[in-house]
GROMACS .gro file of C-alpha atoms in nm:
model
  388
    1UNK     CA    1   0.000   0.000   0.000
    2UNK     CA    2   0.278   0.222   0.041
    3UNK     CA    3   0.394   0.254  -0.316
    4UNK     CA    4   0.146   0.521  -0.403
    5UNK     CA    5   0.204   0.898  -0.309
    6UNK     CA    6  -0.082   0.993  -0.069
    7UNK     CA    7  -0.291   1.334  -0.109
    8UNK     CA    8  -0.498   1.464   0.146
    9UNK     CA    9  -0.836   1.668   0.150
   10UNK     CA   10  -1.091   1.819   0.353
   11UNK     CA   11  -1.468   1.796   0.314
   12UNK     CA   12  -1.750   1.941   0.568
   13UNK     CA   13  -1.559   1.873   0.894
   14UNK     CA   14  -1.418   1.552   0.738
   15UNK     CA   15  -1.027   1.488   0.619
   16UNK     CA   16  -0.952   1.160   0.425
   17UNK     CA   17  -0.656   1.075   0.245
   18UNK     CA   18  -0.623   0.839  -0.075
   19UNK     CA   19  -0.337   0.766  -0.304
   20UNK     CA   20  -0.321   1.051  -0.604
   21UNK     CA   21  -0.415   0.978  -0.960
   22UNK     CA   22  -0.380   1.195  -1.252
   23UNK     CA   23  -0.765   1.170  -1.341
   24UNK     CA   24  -1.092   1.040  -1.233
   25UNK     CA   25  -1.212   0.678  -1.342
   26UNK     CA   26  -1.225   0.348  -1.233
   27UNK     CA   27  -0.865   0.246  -1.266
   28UNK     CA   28  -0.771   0.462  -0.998
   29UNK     CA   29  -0.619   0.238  -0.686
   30UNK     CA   30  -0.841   0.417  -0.480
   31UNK     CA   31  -1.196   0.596  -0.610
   32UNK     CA   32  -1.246   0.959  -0.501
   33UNK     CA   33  -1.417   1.201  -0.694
   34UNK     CA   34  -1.358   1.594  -0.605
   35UNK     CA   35  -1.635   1.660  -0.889
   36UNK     CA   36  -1.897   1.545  -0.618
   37UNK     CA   37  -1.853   1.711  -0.360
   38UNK     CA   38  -2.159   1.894  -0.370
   39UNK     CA   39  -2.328   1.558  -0.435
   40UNK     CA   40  -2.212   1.449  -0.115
   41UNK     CA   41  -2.260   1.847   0.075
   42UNK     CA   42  -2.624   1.823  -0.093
   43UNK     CA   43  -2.679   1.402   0.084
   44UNK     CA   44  -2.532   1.579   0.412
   45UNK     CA   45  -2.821   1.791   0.394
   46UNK     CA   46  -3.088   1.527   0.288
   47UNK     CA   47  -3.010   1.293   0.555
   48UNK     CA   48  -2.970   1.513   0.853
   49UNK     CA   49  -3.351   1.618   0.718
   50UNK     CA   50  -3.455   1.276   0.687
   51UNK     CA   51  -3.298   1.184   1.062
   52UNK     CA   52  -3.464   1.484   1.215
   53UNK     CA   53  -3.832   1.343   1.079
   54UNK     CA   54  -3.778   0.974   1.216
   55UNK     CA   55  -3.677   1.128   1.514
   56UNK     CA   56  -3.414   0.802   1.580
   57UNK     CA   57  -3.085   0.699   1.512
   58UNK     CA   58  -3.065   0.602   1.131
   59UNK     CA   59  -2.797   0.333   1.006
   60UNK     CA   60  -2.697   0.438   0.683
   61UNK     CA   61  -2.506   0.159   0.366
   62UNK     CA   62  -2.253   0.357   0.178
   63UNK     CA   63  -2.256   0.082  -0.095
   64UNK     CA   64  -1.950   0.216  -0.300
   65UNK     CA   65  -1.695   0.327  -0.057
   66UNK     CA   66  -1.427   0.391  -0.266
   67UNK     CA   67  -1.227   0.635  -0.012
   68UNK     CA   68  -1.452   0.628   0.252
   69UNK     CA   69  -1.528   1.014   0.228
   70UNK     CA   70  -1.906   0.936   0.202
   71UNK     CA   71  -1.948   0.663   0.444
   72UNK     CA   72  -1.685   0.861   0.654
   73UNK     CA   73  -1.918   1.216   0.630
   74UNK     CA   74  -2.258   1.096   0.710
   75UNK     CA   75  -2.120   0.947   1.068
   76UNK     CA   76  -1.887   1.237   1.121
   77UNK     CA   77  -2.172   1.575   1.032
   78UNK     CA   78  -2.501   1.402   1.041
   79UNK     CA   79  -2.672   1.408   1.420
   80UNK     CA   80  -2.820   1.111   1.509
   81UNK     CA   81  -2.659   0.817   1.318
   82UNK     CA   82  -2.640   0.492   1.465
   83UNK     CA   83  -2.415   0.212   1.248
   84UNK     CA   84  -2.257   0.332   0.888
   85UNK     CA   85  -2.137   0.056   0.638
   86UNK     CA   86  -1.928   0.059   0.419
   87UNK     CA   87  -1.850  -0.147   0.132
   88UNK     CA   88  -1.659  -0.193  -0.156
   89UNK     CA   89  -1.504  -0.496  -0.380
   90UNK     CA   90  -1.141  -0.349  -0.344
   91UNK     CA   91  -0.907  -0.432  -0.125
   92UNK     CA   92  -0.736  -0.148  -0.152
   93UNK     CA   93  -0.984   0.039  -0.104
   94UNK     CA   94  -1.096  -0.110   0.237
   95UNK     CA   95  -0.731  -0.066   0.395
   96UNK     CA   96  -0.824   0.322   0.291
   97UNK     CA   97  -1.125   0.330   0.447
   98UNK     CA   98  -1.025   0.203   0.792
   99UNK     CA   99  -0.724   0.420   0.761
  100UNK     CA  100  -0.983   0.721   0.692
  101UNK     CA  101  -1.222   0.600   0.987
  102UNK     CA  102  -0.929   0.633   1.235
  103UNK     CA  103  -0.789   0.957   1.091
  104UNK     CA  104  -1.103   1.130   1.193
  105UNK     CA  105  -1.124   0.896   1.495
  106UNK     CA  106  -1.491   0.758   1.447
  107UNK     CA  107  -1.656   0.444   1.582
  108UNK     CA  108  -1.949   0.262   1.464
  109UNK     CA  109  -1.799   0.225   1.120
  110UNK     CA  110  -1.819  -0.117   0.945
  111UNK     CA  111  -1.590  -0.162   0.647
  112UNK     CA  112  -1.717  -0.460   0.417
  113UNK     CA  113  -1.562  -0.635   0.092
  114UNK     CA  114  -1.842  -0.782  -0.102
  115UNK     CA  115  -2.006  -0.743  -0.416
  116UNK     CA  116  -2.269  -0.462  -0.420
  117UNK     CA  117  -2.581  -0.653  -0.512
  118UNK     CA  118  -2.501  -0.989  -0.239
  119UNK     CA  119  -2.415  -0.736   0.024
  120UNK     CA  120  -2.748  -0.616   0.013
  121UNK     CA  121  -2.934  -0.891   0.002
  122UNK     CA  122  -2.713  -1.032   0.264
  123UNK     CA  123  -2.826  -0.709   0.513
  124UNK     CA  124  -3.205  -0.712   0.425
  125UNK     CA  125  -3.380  -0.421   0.628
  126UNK     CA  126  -3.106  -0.330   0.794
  127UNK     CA  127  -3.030   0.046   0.710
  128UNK     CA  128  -3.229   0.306   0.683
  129UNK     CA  129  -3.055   0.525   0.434
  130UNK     CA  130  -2.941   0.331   0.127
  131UNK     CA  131  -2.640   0.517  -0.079
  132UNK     CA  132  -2.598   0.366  -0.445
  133UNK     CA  133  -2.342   0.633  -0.632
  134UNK     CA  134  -2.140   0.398  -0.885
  135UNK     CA  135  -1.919   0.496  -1.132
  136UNK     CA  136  -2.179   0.481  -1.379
  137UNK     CA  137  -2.539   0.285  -1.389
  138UNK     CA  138  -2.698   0.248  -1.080
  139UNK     CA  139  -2.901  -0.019  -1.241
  140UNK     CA  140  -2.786  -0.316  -1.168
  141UNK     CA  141  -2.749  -0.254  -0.783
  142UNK     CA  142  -3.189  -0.131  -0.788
  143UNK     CA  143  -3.316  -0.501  -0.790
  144UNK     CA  144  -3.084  -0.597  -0.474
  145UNK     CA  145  -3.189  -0.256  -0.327
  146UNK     CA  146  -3.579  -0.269  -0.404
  147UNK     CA  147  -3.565  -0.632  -0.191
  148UNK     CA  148  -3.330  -0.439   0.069
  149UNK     CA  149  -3.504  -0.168   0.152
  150UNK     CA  150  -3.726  -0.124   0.474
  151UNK     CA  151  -4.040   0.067   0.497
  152UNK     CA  152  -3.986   0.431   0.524
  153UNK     CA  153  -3.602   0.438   0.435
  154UNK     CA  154  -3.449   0.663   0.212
  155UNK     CA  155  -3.293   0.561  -0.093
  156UNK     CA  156  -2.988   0.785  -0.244
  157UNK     CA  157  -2.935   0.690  -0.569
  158UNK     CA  158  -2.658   0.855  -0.848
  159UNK     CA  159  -2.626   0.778  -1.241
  160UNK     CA  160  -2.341   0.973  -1.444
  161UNK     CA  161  -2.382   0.754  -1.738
  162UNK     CA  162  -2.635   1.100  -1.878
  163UNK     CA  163  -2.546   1.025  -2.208
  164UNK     CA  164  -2.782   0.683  -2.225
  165UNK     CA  165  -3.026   0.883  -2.033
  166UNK     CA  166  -3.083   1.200  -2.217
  167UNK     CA  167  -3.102   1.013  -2.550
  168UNK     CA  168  -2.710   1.080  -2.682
  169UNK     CA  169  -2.698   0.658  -2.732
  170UNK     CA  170  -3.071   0.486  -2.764
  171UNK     CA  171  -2.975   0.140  -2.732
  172UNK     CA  172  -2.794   0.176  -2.371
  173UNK     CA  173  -3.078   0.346  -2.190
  174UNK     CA  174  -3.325   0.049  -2.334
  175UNK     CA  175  -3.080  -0.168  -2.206
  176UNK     CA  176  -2.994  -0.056  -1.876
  177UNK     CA  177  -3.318   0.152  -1.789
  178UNK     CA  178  -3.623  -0.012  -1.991
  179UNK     CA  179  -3.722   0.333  -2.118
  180UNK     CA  180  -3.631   0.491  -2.489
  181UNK     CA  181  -3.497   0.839  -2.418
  182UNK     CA  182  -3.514   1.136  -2.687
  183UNK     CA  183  -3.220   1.427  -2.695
  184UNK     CA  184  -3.466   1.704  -2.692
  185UNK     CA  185  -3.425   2.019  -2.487
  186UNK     CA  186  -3.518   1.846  -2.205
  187UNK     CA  187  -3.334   1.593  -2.237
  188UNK     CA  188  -3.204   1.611  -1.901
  189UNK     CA  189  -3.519   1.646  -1.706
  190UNK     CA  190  -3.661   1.317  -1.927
  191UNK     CA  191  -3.343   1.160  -1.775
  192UNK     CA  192  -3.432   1.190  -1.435
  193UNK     CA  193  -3.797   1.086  -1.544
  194UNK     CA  194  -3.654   0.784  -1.669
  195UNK     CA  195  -3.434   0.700  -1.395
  196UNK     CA  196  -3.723   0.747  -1.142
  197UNK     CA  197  -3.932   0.514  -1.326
  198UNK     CA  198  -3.702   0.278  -1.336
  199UNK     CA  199  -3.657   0.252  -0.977
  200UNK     CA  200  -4.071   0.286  -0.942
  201UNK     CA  201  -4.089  -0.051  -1.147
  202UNK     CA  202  -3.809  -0.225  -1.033
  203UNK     CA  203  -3.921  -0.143  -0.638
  204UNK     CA  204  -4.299  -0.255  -0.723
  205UNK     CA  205  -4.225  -0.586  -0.740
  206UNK     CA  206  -4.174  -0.611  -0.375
  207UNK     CA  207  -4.480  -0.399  -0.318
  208UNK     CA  208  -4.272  -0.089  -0.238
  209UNK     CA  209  -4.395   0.245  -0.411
  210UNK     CA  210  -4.113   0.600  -0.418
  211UNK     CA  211  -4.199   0.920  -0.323
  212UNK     CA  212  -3.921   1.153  -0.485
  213UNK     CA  213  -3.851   1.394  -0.181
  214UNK     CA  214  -3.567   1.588  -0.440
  215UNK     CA  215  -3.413   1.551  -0.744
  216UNK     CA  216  -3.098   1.702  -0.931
  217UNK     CA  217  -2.919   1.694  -1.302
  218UNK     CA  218  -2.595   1.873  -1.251
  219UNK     CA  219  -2.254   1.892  -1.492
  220UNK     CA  220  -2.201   1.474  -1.573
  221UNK     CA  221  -2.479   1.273  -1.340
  222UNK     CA  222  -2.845   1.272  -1.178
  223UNK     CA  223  -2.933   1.225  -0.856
  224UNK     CA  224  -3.180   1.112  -0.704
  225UNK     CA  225  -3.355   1.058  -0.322
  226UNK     CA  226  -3.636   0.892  -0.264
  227UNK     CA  227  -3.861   0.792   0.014
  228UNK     CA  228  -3.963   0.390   0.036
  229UNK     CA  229  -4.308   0.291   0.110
  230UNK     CA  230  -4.463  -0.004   0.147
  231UNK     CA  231  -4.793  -0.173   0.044
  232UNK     CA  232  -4.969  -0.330  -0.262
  233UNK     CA  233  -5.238  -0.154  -0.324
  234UNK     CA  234  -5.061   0.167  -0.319
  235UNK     CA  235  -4.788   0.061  -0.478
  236UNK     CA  236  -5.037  -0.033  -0.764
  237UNK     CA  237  -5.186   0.356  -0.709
  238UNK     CA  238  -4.826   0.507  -0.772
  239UNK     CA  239  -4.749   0.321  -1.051
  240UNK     CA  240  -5.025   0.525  -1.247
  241UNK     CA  241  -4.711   0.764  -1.257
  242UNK     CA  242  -4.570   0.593  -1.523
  243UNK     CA  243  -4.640   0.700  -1.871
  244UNK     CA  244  -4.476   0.866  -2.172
  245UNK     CA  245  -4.346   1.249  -2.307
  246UNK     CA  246  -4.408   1.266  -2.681
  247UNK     CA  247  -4.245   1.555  -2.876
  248UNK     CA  248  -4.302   1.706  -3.193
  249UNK     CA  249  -3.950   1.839  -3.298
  250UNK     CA  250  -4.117   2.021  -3.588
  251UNK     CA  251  -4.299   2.287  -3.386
  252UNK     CA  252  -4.158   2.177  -3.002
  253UNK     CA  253  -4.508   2.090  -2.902
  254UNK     CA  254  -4.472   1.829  -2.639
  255UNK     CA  255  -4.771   1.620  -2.451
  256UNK     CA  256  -4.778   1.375  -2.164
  257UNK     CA  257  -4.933   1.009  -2.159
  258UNK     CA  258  -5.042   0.894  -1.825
  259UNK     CA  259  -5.020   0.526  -1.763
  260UNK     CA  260  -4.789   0.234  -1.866
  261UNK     CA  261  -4.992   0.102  -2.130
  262UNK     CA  262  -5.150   0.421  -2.275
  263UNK     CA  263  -5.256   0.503  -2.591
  264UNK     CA  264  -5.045   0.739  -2.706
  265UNK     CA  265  -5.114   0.952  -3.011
  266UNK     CA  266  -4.853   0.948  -3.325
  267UNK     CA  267  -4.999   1.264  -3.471
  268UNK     CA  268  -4.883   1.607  -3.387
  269UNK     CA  269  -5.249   1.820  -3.294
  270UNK     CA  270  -5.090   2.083  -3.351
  271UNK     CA  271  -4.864   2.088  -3.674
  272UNK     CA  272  -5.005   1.739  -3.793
  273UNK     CA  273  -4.618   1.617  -3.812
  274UNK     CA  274  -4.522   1.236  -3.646
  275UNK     CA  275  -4.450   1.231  -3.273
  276UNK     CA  276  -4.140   1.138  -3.109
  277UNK     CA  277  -4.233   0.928  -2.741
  278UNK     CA  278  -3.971   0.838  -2.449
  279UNK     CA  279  -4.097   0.659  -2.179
  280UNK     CA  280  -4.184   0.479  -1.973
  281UNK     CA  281  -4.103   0.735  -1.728
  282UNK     CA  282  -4.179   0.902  -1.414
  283UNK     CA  283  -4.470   1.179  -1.449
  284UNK     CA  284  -4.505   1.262  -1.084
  285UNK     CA  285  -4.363   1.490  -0.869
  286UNK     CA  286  -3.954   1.486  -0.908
  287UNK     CA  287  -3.942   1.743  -0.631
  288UNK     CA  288  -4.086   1.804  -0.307
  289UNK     CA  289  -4.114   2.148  -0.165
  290UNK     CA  290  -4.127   2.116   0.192
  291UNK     CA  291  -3.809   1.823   0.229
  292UNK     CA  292  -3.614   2.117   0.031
  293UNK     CA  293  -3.682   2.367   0.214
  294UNK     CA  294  -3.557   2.200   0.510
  295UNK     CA  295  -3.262   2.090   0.340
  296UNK     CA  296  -3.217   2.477   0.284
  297UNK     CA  297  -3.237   2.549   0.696
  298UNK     CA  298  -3.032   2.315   0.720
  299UNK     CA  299  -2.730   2.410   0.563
  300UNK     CA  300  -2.729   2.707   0.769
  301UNK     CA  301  -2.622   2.420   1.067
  302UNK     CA  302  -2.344   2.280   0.858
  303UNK     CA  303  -2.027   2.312   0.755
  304UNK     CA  304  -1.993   2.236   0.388
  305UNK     CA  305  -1.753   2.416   0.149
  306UNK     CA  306  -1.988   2.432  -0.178
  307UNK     CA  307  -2.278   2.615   0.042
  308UNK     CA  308  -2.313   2.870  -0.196
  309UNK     CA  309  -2.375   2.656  -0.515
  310UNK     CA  310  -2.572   2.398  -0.303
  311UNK     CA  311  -2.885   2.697  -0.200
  312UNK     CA  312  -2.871   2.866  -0.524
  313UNK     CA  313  -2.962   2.477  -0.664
  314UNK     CA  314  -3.156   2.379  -0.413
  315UNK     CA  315  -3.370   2.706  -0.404
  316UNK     CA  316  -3.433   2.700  -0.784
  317UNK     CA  317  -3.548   2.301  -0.713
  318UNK     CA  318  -3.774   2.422  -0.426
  319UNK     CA  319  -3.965   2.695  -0.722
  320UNK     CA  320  -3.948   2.386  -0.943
  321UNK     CA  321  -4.159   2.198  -0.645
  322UNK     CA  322  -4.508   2.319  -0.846
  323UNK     CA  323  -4.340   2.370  -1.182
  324UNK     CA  324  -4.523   2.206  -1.509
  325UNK     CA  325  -4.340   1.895  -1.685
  326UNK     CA  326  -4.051   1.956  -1.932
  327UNK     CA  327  -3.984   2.347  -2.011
  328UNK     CA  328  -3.889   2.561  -2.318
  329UNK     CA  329  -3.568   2.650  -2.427
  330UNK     CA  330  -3.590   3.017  -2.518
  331UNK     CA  331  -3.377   3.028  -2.771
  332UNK     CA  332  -3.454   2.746  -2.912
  333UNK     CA  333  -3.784   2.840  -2.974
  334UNK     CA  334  -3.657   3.160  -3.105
  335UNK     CA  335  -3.430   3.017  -3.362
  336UNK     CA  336  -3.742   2.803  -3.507
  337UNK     CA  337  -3.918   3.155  -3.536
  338UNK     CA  338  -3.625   3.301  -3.679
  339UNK     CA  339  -3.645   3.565  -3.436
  340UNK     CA  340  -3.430   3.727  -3.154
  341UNK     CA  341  -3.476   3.644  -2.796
  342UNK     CA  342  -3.586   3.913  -2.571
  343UNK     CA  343  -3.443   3.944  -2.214
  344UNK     CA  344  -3.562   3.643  -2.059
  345UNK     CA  345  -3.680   3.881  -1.750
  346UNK     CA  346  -3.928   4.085  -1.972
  347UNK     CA  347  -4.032   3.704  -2.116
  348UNK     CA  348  -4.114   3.606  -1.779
  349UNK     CA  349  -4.311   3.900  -1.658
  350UNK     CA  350  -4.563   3.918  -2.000
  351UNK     CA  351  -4.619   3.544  -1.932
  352UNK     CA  352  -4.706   3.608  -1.572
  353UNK     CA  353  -4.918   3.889  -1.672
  354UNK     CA  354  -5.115   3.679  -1.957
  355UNK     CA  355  -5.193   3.473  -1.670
  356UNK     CA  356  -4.920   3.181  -1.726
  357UNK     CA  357  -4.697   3.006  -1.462
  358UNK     CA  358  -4.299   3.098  -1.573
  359UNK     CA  359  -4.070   2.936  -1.374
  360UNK     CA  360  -3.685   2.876  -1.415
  361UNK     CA  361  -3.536   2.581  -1.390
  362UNK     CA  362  -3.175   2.413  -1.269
  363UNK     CA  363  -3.177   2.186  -1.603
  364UNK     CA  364  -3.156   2.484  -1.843
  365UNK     CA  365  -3.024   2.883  -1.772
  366UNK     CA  366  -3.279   2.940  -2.082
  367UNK     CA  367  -3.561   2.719  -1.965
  368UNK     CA  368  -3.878   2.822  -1.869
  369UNK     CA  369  -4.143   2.575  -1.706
  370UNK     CA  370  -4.510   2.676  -1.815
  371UNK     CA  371  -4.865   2.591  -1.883
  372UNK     CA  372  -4.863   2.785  -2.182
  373UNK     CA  373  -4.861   2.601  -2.509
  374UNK     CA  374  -4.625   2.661  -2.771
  375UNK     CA  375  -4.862   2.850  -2.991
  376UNK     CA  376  -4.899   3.067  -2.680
  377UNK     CA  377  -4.525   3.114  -2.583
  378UNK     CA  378  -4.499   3.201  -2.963
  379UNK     CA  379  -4.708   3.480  -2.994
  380UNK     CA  380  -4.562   3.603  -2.674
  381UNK     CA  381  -4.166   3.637  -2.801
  382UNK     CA  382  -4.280   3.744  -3.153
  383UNK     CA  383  -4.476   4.025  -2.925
  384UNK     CA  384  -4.144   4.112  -2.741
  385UNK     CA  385  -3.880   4.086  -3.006
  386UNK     CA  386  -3.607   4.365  -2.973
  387UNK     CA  387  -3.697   4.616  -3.256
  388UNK     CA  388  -3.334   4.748  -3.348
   0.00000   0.00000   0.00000
């Protein structure tokens, strides 16, 4: 273990060190990705929201240790956690993660080698909080974690393989998520759709139904967390949150189809040009104002070093909390009127004024989330166009 040179960092109140590699992937000795940190600030937050709810000691699975840092955080800044294990196939990486553990001299910490999927199965209702953030799908690892999870528990769950899920390669996200993507505008909003509806499917065969408390597309992955409830009959209830997006790329009109086995229309109502579906996805709520807005209070209780880029995200999820599904790109819709964009400020206000909802969203500096059709949104920019 000693041939590697060692580099040290700080997180939150937490310092870990791992040997140094030139760049992030999988072939480093040890995994540790400095990309993620506000992943990980943003989970601090979650969890310490989701402890102070159960009102009890929550035992948390960091299923892909890599360094430890996660694993290593939640028992070191969030109040109230009982037993936190970790695991991960490496050997390596498990002499890291003791060495980490003792560095910040923690107890309760359970380092485990095993693969992912047999580790949970082997520790059935045993945590509370579920962590699955691979280096890439998190698909795999949902099965083992659907017949894991215990009523109530929250399940963290990360995917940075974006390119399958917003529709750059087809053939991957059918094969890894069940769902056909489209690369529209949205793309990355249809992404998290998809992933949640994944894990709504692949939890309902163990009569377990989600409830997405907050959700997140930022730079290269998605994240996800999600309550776990229990019960047939609901669980049948939720899954009438499944259904389909279809897109007409001619004019950007865009429709949803609720259900699994909807009818969906092929026809365009209104430019009469073929329709372009993704799905099955998740059309319910992807964000849940009230959990957020605790997760913002809370930050003001810890110490995390991406605090300003964490509340300007997770206030512009908290307006998305009542937004519409899938939003305009302004520009976009510009360019297909072959017109220039107004200030999106003066955009926002005339909506507001005609009586629309405009809301901005994290997925897109251009985007605006509305009720307003596309004929509507059109009249509206040719209205404001900058005259000189």
């Amino acid at each position: 273990m000693d041939e590697y040179k060692i580099k040290s960092i700080e997180e939150g109140l937490t310092k870990i060190e791992f040997p140094e590699f030139d760049k992030v992937s999988s072939d480093a000795p040890v995994f540790y990705n400095p990309h993620m940190e506000l992943n990980r600030d943003l989970s601090i937050l979650a969890l310490q929201v989701y402890q102070n709810e159960v009102q009890r000691d929550i035992d948390i699975c960091d299923l892909f240790g890599g360094s430890g840092i996660r694993g290593i955080r939640y028992k070191n800044e969030v109040d109230g956690v009982g037993n936190v294990y970790i695991n991960d196939i490496s050997e390596t990486a498990n002499h890291y993660e003791r060495h980490n553990i003792e560095l910040n001299d923690l107890e309760d910490i359970e380092v485990h080698q095993h693969d992912a999927s047999m580790f949970l199965r082997m520790k059935r209702g045993q945590f509370d909080v579920i962590d699955i953030d691979p280096f890439g799908t998190p698909s795999p690892f949902l099965d083992s974690a659907g017949y894991c999870a215990g009523r109530n528990s929250l399940l963290c769950v990360t995917a940075t393989d974006t390119s399958a899920l917003c529709g750059t390669y087809q053939e991957p996200c059918i094969r890894k998520y069940n769902a056909k993507p489209y690369k529209s505008e949205y793309c990355h909003e249809t992404g998290i759709r998809i992933l949640a509806g994944f894990v709504a499917l692949t939890l309902s065969k163990y009569a377990k139904y989600i409830e997405v408390k907050m959700s997140h597309s930022t730079e290269h992955y998605m994240r996800l967390y999600i309550i776990v409830k229990k019960g047939s009959k609901r669980t049948d209830e939720s899954l009438k949150n499944l259904g389909y997006i279809s897109h007409c790329k001619n004019c950007l009109h865009r429709q949803t189809s609720q259900g699994l086995a909807s009818s969906v229309e092929d026809v365009c109502p209104v430019c009469g040009e073929k329709l372009i579906h993704a799905g099955p996805l998740w059309l319910g709520d992807i964000q849940d104002g009230e959990f957020i807005q605790k997760m913002i209070d809370e930050a003001e209780n810890k110490k995390i070093n991406t605090k300003k880029q964490a509340l300007k995200l997770l206030n512009s999820c908290l307006i998305e909390s009542d937004a519409p599904i899938t939003f305009y790109d302004i520009h976009r819709v510009c360019k297909s009127l072959k017109i220039s964009a107004s200030k999106l400020d003066l955009i926002f206000d005339e909506m507001k004024k005609e009586g629309f909802i405009a809301i901005k969203t994290h997925f897109n500096p251009l985007g605006i989330k509305t009720d307003a059709s596309i004929k509507d949104l059109e009249k509206i920019l040719i209205k404001l166009e900058p005259k000189d």
